[in-house]
Coordinates of C-alpha atoms in Angstrom, one line a residue:
X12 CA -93.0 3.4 -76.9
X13 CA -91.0 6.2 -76.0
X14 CA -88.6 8.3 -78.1
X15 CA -84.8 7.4 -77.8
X16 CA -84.7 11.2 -76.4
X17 CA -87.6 10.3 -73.6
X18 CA -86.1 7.1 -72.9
X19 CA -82.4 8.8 -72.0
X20 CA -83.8 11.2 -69.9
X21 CA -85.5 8.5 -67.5
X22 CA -81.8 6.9 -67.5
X23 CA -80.4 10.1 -66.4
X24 CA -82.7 10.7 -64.1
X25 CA -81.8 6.5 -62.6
X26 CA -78.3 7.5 -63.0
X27 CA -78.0 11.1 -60.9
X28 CA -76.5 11.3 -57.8
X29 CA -78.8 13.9 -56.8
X30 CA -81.7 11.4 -56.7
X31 CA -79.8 8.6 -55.1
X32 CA -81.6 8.9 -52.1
X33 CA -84.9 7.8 -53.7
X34 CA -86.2 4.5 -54.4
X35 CA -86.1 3.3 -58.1
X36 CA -89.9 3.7 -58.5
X37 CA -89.9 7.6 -57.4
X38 CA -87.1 8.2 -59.7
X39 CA -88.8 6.8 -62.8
X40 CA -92.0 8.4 -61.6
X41 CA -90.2 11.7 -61.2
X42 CA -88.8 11.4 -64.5
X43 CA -92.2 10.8 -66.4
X44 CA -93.8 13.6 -64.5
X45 CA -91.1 15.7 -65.9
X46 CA -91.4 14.6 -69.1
X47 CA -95.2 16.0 -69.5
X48 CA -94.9 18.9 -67.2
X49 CA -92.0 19.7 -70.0
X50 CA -94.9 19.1 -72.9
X51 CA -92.5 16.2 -74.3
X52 CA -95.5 14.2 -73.6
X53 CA -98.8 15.3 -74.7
X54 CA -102.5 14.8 -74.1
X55 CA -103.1 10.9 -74.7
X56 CA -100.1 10.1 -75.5
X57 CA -99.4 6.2 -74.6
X58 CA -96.8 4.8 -71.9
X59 CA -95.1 2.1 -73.0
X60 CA -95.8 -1.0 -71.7
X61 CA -94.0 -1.6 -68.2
X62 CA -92.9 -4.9 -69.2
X63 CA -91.0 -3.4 -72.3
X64 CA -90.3 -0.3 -70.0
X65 CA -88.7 -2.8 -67.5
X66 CA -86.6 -4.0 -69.7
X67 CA -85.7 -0.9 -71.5
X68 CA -84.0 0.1 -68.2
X69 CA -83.2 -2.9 -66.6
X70 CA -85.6 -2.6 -63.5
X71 CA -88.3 -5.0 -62.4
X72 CA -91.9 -4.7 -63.8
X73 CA -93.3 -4.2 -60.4
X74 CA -90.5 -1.4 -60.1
X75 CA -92.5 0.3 -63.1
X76 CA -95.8 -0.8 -62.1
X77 CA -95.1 1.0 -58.8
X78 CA -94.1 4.3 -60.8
X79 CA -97.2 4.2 -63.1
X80 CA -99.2 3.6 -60.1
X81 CA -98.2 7.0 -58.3
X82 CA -98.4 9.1 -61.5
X83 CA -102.1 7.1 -61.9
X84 CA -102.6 8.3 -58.0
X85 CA -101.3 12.0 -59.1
X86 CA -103.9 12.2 -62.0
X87 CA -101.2 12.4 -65.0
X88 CA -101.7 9.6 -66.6
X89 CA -105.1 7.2 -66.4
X90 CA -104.7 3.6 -67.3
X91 CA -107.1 1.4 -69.5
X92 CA -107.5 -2.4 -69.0
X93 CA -106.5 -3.6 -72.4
X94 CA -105.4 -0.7 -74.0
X95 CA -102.2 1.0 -71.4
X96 CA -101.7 3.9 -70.0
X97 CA -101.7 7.5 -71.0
X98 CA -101.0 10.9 -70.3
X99 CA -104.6 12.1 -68.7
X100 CA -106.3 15.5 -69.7
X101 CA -106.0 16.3 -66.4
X102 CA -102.0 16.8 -67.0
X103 CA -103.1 19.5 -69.9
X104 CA -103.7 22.2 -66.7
X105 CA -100.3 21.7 -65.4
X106 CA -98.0 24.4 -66.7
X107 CA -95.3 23.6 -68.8
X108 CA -91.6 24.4 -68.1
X109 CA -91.7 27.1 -70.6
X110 CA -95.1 28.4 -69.7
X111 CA -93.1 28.3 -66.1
X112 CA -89.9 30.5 -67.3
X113 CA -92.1 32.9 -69.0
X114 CA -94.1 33.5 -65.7
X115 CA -90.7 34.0 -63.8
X116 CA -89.3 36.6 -66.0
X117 CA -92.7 38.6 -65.9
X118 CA -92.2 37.9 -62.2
X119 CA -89.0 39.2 -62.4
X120 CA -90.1 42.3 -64.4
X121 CA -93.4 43.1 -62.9
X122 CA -94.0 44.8 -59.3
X123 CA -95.0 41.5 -56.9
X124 CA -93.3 43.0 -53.8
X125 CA -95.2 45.1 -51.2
X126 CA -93.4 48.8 -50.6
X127 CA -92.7 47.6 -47.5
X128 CA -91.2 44.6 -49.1
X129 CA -89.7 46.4 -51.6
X130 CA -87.7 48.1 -49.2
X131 CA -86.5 45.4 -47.0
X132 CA -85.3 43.7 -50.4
X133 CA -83.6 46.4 -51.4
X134 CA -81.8 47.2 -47.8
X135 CA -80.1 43.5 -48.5
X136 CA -81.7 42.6 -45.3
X137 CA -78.3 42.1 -42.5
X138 CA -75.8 39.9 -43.3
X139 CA -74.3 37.2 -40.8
X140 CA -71.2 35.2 -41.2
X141 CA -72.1 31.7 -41.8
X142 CA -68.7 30.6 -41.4
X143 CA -67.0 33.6 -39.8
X144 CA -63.5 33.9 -41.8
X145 CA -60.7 36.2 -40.0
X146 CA -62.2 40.1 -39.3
X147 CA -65.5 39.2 -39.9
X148 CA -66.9 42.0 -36.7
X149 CA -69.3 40.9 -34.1
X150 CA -67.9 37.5 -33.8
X151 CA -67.2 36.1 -30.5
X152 CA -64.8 33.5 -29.4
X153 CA -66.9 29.7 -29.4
X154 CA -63.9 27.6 -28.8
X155 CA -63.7 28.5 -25.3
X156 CA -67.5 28.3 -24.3
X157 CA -67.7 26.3 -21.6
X158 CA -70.1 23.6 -23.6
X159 CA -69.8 20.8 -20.9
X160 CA -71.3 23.2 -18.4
X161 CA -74.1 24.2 -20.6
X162 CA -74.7 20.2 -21.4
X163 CA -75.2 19.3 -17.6
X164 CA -77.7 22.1 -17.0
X165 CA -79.2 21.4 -19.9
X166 CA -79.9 17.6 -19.1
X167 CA -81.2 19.0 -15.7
X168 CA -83.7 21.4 -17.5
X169 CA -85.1 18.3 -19.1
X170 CA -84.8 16.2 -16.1
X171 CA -87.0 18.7 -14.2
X172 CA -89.3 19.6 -17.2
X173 CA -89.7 16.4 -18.8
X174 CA -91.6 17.1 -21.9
X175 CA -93.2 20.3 -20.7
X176 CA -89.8 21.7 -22.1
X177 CA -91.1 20.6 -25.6
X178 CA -94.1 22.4 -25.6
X179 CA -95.0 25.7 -26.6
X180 CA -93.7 28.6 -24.4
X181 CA -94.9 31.8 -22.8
X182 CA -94.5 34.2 -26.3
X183 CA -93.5 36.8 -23.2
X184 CA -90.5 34.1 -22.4
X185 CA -90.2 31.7 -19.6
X186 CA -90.6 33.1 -16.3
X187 CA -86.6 31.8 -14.6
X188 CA -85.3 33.2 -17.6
X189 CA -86.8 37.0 -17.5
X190 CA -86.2 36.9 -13.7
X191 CA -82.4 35.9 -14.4
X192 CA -82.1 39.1 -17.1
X193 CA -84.2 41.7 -15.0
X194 CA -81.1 40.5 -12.0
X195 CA -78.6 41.2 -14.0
X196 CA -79.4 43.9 -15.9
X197 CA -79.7 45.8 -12.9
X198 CA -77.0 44.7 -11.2
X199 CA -74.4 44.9 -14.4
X200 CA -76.0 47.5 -16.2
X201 CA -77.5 50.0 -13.6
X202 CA -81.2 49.2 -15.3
X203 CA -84.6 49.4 -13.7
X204 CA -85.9 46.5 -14.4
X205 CA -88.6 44.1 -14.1
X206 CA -89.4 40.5 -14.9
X207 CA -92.7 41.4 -15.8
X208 CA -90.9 44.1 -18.1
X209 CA -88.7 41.5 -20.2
X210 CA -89.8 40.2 -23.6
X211 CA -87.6 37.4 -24.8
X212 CA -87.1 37.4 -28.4
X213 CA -84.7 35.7 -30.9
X214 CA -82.2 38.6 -31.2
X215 CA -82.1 42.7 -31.1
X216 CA -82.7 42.5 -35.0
X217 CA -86.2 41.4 -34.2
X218 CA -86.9 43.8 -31.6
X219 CA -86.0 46.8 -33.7
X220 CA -88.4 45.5 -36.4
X221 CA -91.2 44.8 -33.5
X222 CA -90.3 48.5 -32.4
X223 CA -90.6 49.7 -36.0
X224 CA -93.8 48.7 -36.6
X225 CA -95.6 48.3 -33.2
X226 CA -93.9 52.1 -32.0
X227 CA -94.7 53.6 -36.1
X228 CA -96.4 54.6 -38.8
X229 CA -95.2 55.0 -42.4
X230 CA -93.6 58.5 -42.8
X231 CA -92.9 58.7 -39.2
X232 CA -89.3 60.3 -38.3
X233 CA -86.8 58.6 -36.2
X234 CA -83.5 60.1 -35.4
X235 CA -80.0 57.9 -36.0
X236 CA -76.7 58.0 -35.1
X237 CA -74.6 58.6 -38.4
X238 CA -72.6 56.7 -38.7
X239 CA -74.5 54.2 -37.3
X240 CA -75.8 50.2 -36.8
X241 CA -77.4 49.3 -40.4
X242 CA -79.4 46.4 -39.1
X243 CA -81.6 49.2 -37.2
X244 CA -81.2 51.4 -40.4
X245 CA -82.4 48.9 -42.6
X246 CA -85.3 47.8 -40.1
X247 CA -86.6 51.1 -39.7
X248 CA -86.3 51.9 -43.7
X249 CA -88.4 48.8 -44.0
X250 CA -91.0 50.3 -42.1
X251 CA -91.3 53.3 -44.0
X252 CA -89.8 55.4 -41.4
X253 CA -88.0 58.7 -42.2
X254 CA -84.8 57.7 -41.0
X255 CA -83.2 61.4 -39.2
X256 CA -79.4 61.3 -39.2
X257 CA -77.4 63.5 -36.5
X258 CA -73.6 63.2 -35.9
X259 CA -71.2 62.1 -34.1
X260 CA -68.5 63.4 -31.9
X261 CA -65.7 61.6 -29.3
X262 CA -69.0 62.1 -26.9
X263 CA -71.6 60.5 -28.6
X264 CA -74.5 61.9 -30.7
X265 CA -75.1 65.1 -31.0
X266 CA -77.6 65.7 -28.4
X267 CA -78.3 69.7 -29.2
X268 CA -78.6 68.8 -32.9
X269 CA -81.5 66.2 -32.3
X270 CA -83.3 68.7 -29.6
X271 CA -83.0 71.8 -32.4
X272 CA -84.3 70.1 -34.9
X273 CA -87.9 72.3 -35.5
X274 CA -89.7 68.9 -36.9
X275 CA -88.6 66.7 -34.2
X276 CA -89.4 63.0 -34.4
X277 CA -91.3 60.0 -32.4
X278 CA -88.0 58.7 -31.4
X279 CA -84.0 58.1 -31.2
X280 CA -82.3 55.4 -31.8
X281 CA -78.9 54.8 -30.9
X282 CA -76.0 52.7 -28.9
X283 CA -74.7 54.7 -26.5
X284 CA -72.4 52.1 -24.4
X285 CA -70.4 51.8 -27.1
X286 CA -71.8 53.3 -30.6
X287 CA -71.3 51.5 -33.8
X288 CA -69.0 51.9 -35.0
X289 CA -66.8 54.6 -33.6
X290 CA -66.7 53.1 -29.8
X291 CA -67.8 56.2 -28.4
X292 CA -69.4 56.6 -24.9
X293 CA -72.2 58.9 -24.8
X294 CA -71.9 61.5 -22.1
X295 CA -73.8 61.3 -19.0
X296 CA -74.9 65.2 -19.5
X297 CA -76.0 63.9 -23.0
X298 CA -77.6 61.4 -21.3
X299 CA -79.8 63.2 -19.1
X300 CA -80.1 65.4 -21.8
X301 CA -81.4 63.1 -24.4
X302 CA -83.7 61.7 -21.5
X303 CA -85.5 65.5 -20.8
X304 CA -86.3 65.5 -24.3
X305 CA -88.0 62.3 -24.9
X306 CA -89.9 63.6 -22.1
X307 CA -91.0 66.7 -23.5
X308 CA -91.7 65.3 -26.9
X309 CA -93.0 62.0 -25.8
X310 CA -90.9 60.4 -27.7
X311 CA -89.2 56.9 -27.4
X312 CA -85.5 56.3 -26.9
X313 CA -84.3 52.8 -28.6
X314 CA -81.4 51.5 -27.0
X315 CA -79.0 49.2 -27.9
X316 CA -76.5 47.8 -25.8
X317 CA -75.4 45.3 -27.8
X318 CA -72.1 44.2 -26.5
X319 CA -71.3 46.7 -23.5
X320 CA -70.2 43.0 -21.1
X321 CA -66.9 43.9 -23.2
X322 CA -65.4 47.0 -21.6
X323 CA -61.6 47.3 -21.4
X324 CA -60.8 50.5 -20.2
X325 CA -62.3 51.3 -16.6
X326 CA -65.8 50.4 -15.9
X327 CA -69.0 50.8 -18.1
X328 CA -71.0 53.2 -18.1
X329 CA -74.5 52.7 -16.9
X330 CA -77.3 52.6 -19.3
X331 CA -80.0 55.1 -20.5
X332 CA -83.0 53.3 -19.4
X333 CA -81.8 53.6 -15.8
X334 CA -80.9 57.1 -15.4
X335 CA -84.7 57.5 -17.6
X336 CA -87.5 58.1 -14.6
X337 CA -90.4 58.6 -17.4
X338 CA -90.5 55.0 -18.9
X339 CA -89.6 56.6 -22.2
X340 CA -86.8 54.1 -22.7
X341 CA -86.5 50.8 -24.7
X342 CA -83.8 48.8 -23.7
X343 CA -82.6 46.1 -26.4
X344 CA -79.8 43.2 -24.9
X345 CA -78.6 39.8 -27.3
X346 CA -76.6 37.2 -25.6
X347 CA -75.6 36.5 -29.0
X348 CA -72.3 38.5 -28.8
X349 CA -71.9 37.6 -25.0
X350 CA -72.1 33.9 -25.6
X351 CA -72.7 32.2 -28.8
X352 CA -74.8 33.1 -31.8
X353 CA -76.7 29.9 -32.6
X354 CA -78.4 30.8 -29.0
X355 CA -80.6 32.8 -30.9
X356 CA -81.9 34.7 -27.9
X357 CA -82.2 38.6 -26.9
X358 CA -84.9 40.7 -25.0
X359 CA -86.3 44.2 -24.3
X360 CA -86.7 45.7 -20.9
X361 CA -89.8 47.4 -21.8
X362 CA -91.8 50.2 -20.3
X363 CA -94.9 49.1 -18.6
X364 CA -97.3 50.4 -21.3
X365 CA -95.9 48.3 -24.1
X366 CA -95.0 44.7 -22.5
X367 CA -98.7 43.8 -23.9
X368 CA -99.0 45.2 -27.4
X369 CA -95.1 43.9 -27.9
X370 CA -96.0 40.7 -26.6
X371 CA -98.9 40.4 -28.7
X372 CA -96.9 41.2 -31.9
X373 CA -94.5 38.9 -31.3
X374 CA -96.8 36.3 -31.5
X375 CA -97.4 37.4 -35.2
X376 CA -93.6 36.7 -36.1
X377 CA -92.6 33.8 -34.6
X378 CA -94.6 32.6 -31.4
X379 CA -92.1 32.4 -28.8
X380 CA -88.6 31.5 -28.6
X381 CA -87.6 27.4 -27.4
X382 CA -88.4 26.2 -23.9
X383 CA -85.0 24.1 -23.7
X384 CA -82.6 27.1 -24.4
X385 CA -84.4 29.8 -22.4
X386 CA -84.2 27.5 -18.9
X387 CA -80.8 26.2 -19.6
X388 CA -79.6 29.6 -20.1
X389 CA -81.6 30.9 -16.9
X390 CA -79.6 28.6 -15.0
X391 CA -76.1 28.9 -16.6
X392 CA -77.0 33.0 -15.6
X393 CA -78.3 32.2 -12.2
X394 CA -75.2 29.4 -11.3
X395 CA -72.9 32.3 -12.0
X396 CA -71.5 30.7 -14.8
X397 CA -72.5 33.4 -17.5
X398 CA -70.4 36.4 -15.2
X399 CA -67.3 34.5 -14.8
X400 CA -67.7 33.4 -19.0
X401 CA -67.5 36.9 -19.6
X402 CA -65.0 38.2 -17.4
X403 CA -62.8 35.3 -19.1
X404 CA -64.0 36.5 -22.2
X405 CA -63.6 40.4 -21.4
X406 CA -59.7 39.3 -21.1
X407 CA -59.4 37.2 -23.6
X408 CA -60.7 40.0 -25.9
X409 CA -58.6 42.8 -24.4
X410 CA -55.7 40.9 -25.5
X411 CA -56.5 40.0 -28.5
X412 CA -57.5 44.2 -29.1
X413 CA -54.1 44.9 -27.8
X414 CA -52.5 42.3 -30.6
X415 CA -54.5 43.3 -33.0
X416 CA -53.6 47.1 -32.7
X417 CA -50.0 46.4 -32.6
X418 CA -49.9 44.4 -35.9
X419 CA -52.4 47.0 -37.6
X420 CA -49.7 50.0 -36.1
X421 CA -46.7 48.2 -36.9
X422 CA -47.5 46.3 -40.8
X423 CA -50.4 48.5 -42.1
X424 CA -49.2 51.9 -41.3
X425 CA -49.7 53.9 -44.8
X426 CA -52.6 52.3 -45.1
X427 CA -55.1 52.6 -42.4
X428 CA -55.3 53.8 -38.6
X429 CA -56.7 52.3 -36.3
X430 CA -59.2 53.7 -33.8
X431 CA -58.6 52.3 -31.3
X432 CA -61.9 51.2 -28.8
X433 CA -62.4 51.1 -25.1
X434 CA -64.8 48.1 -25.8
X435 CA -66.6 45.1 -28.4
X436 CA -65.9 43.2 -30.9
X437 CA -64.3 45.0 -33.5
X438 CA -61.7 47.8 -34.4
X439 CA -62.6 50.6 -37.0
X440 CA -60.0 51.6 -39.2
X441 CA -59.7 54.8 -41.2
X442 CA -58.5 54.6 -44.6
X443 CA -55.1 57.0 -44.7
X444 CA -54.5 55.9 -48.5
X445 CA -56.1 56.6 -51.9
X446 CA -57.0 52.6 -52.8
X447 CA -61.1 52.3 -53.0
X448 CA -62.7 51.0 -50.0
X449 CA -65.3 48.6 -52.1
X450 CA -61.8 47.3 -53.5
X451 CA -60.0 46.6 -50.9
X452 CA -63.3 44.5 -49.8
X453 CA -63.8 42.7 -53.0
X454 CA -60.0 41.8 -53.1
X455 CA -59.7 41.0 -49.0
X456 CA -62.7 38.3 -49.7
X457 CA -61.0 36.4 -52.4
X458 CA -58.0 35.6 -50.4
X459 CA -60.6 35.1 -47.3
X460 CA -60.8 37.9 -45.6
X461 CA -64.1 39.6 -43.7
X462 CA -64.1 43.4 -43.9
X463 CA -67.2 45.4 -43.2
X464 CA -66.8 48.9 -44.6
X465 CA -67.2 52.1 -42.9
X466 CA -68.6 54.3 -45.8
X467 CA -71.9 52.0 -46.0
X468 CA -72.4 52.4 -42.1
X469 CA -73.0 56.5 -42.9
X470 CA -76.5 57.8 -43.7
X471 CA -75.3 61.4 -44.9
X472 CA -72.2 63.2 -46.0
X473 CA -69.5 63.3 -45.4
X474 CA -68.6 59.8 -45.3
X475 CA -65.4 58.5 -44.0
X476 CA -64.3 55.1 -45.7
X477 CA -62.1 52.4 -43.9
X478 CA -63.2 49.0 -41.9
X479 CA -64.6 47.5 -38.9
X480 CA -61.6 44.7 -38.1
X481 CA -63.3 41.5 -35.7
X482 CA -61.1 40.4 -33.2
X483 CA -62.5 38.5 -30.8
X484 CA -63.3 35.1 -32.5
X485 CA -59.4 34.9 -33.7
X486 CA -56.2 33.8 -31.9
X487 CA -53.2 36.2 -31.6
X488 CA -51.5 33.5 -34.6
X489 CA -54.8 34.0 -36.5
X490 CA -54.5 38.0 -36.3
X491 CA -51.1 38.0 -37.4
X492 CA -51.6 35.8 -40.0
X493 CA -54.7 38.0 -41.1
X494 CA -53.1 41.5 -41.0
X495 CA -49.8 39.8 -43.0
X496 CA -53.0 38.6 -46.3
X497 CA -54.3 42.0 -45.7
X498 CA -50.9 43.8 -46.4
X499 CA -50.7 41.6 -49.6
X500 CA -54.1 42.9 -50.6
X501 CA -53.0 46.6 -50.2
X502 CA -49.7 45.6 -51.8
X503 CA -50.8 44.8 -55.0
X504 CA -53.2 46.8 -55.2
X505 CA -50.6 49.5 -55.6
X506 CA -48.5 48.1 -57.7

């Protein structure tokens, strides 16, 4: 018979909520496994009896039998006509809880990562706001997505497609959907593209990781704006790149810094629509500067034009990769900022020579993106309905910048200034006061508050602290009531 201890652990485990969802058998049969994975049951120990067992814990026999019979079918325990059931030998090889714990905390201890795993563990990977709370940056507005729109187009994909639209996918992307990017990419963004150039992927994280390991080796350099994005940061530190940083001015990177550089490197990486964070526009005789010397060195420029659809002051400028005549440039677009971010889809317009290795090295991370969203989101581009979301957007956001600068100008002067952007998502601000940064942060979450800091965002010295305020996900109302916690933050903080 079991132990009064034994026997009050199989009650607990009827009587928690967690297990509710399981019949009574699997929660008995769950708890007796536990019992000699824990060791509390040894080696040919007996059962008790399931008609004593039944009544113990006020179950049916047949419940019990049903339990015994699963643990019987899992090899812990064997039964004997006559004589019961016991714990089987076979139980002795499972590890015990605390054989368990002390394996963890060697784990724990020990080396078990990779250096390349090592170093994307230690880079804390890039965060993304579950549920994005008021400044979280690179949020856009979802309330206003024109969901009923996407709905219809999305029954008429699987009208059309049936259950093709369920199968695996092209790992290049489905064919409406590259021709739909490679048209507006060079209409919007002055590109020269292809749609036998466009790889569809989840999101421009995952093409900076396929460009840091398909473009690299270990010990490679790359140059980086600084300050700069620190999901490509952190991608290209995974890969065991040496990551080069060059500075910044009102123009962009530092072009005559990267081309004096005696050691060069295999490539630049950088966001020249609208750099992260500063907002800066890179200069067109930068540009065409920066585009003679990936020539020269045959090196690769990475570009990321992450949220340039969001320009408020005159027009955009156009991008790199079509002002670039040498295929030297690797142009990285998300619709994750320019729509929604469960959409999960982005793409490179890639030079010629790398659509097929990329493509093929996709296929080692995750295959190919869905069939459903990619054709639904061809048409909703196609149907015109993505250009007139984001010049409704591109307003909506200008406002809420405009708000958003006023409150910061008028309640948090003392505190921080703002810079003010011609485009995106979010608003750096420049500490002007002697209150920690990592403090402010700390104290801003608590009260529920999202504030990316600025120092974190520089590779080298000196680093200039402050935050990155998101506006475009948050009503004027939702702004004001933001900057009013914030100025209680800094408040008593100084007191």
């Amino acid at each position: 018979m079991f132990k009064h201890s034994q026997l009050e652990s199989v009650k607990a485990w009827l009587a928690d909520p967690a297990q509710a969802a399981l019949p009574l058998h699997a929660r008995i049969q769950r708890a007796i496994r536990q019992l000699i994975l824990d060791g509390a049951l040894g080696v040919g120990k007996p059962l008790p009896a399931s008609r004593a067992l039944a009544a113990s814990l006020g179950v049916s026999r047949d419940t019990v039998e049903a339990a015994y019979g699963q643990l019987h079918a899992e090899g812990f325990i064997e039964r004997r006509v006559g004589s019961g059931s016991f714990v089987s030998e076979m139980a002795q090889r499972a590890p015990s809880r605390g054989q368990l714990r002390r394996r963890e905390s060697s784990h724990v201890q020990g080396p078990t990562l990779s250096q390349r795993g090592a170093a994307m563990f230690k880079g804390g990977g890039v965060r993304d706001f579950l549920a994005p709370r008021p400044f979280a940056p690179g949020v856009p507005e979802t309330r206003s997505f024109p969901l009923s729109t996407w709905e219809r187009l999305e029954r008429q994909v699987l009208k059309e497609y049936g259950y093709r639209a369920l199968q695996h996918s092209d790992p290049q992307g489905m064919a409406p959907l590259r021709r739909a990017i490679a048209d507006y990419v060079n209409l919007e963004r002055g590109a020269h593209a292809s749609a036998e150039r466009v790889l569809v992927l989840t999101s421009s994280q995952q093409a900076m990781t396929l460009c840091a390991n398909v473009l690299f080796d270990a010990g490679d350099r790359i140059f980086i704006e600084d300050p700069g994005y620190h999901g490509a940061r952190r991608a290209f530190d995974a890969a065991g790149l040496e990551c080069v940083p060059i500075p910044l001015d009102a123009q962009g990177i530092l072009v005559e810094r990267l081309r004096a550089d005696p050691r060069s490197a295999k490539a630049v990486s950088l966001t020249p629509s609208h750099q992260f964070p500063t907002g800066a526009t890179l200069a067109l005789d930068r540009r065409l500067a920066l585009i003679d010397w990936a020539e020269r060195q045959q090196a690769w420029i990475i570009e990321d034009d992450y949220d340039s659809e969001f320009h408020y002051a005159g027009k955009p400028t156009a991008c790199v990769q079509g002002l670039d005549p040498h295929e030297r440039t690797i142009y990285i677009g998300t619709f994750t900022k320019s729509l929604f971010p469960g959409l999960r889809i982005g793409y490179l317009v890639l030079p010629r020579a790398l659509v097929a290795p990329m493509t093929v090295a996709r296929t080692l991370l995750d295959g190919h993106s869905a069939s459903i969203a990619q054709l639904t989101l061809a048409r909703f581009i196609d149907g015109g309905h993505f250009g007139a979301h984001v010049r409704a957007m591109r307003s909506v956001y200008g406002e809420r910048l405009a708000t958003l600068v006023r409150l910061v100008r008028t309640h948090l002067a003392g505190y921080v200034e703002p810079r003010v952007p011609i485009g995106g998502l979010q608003m750096p601000c420049v500490l002007t006061c002697d209150i920690p940064e990592q403090e402010v942060i700390s104290a801003a979450r608590r009260v529920g508050l999202d504030l990316m800091g600025l120092t974190g965002l520089h590779a080298a010295e000196p680093r200039q602290a402050g935050f990155l305020l998101g506006f475009a996900a948050y009503t004027p109302d939702e702004l004001e009531a933001a900057v009013k916690t914030l100025i209680g933050v800094f408040q008593a903080m100084q007191r």
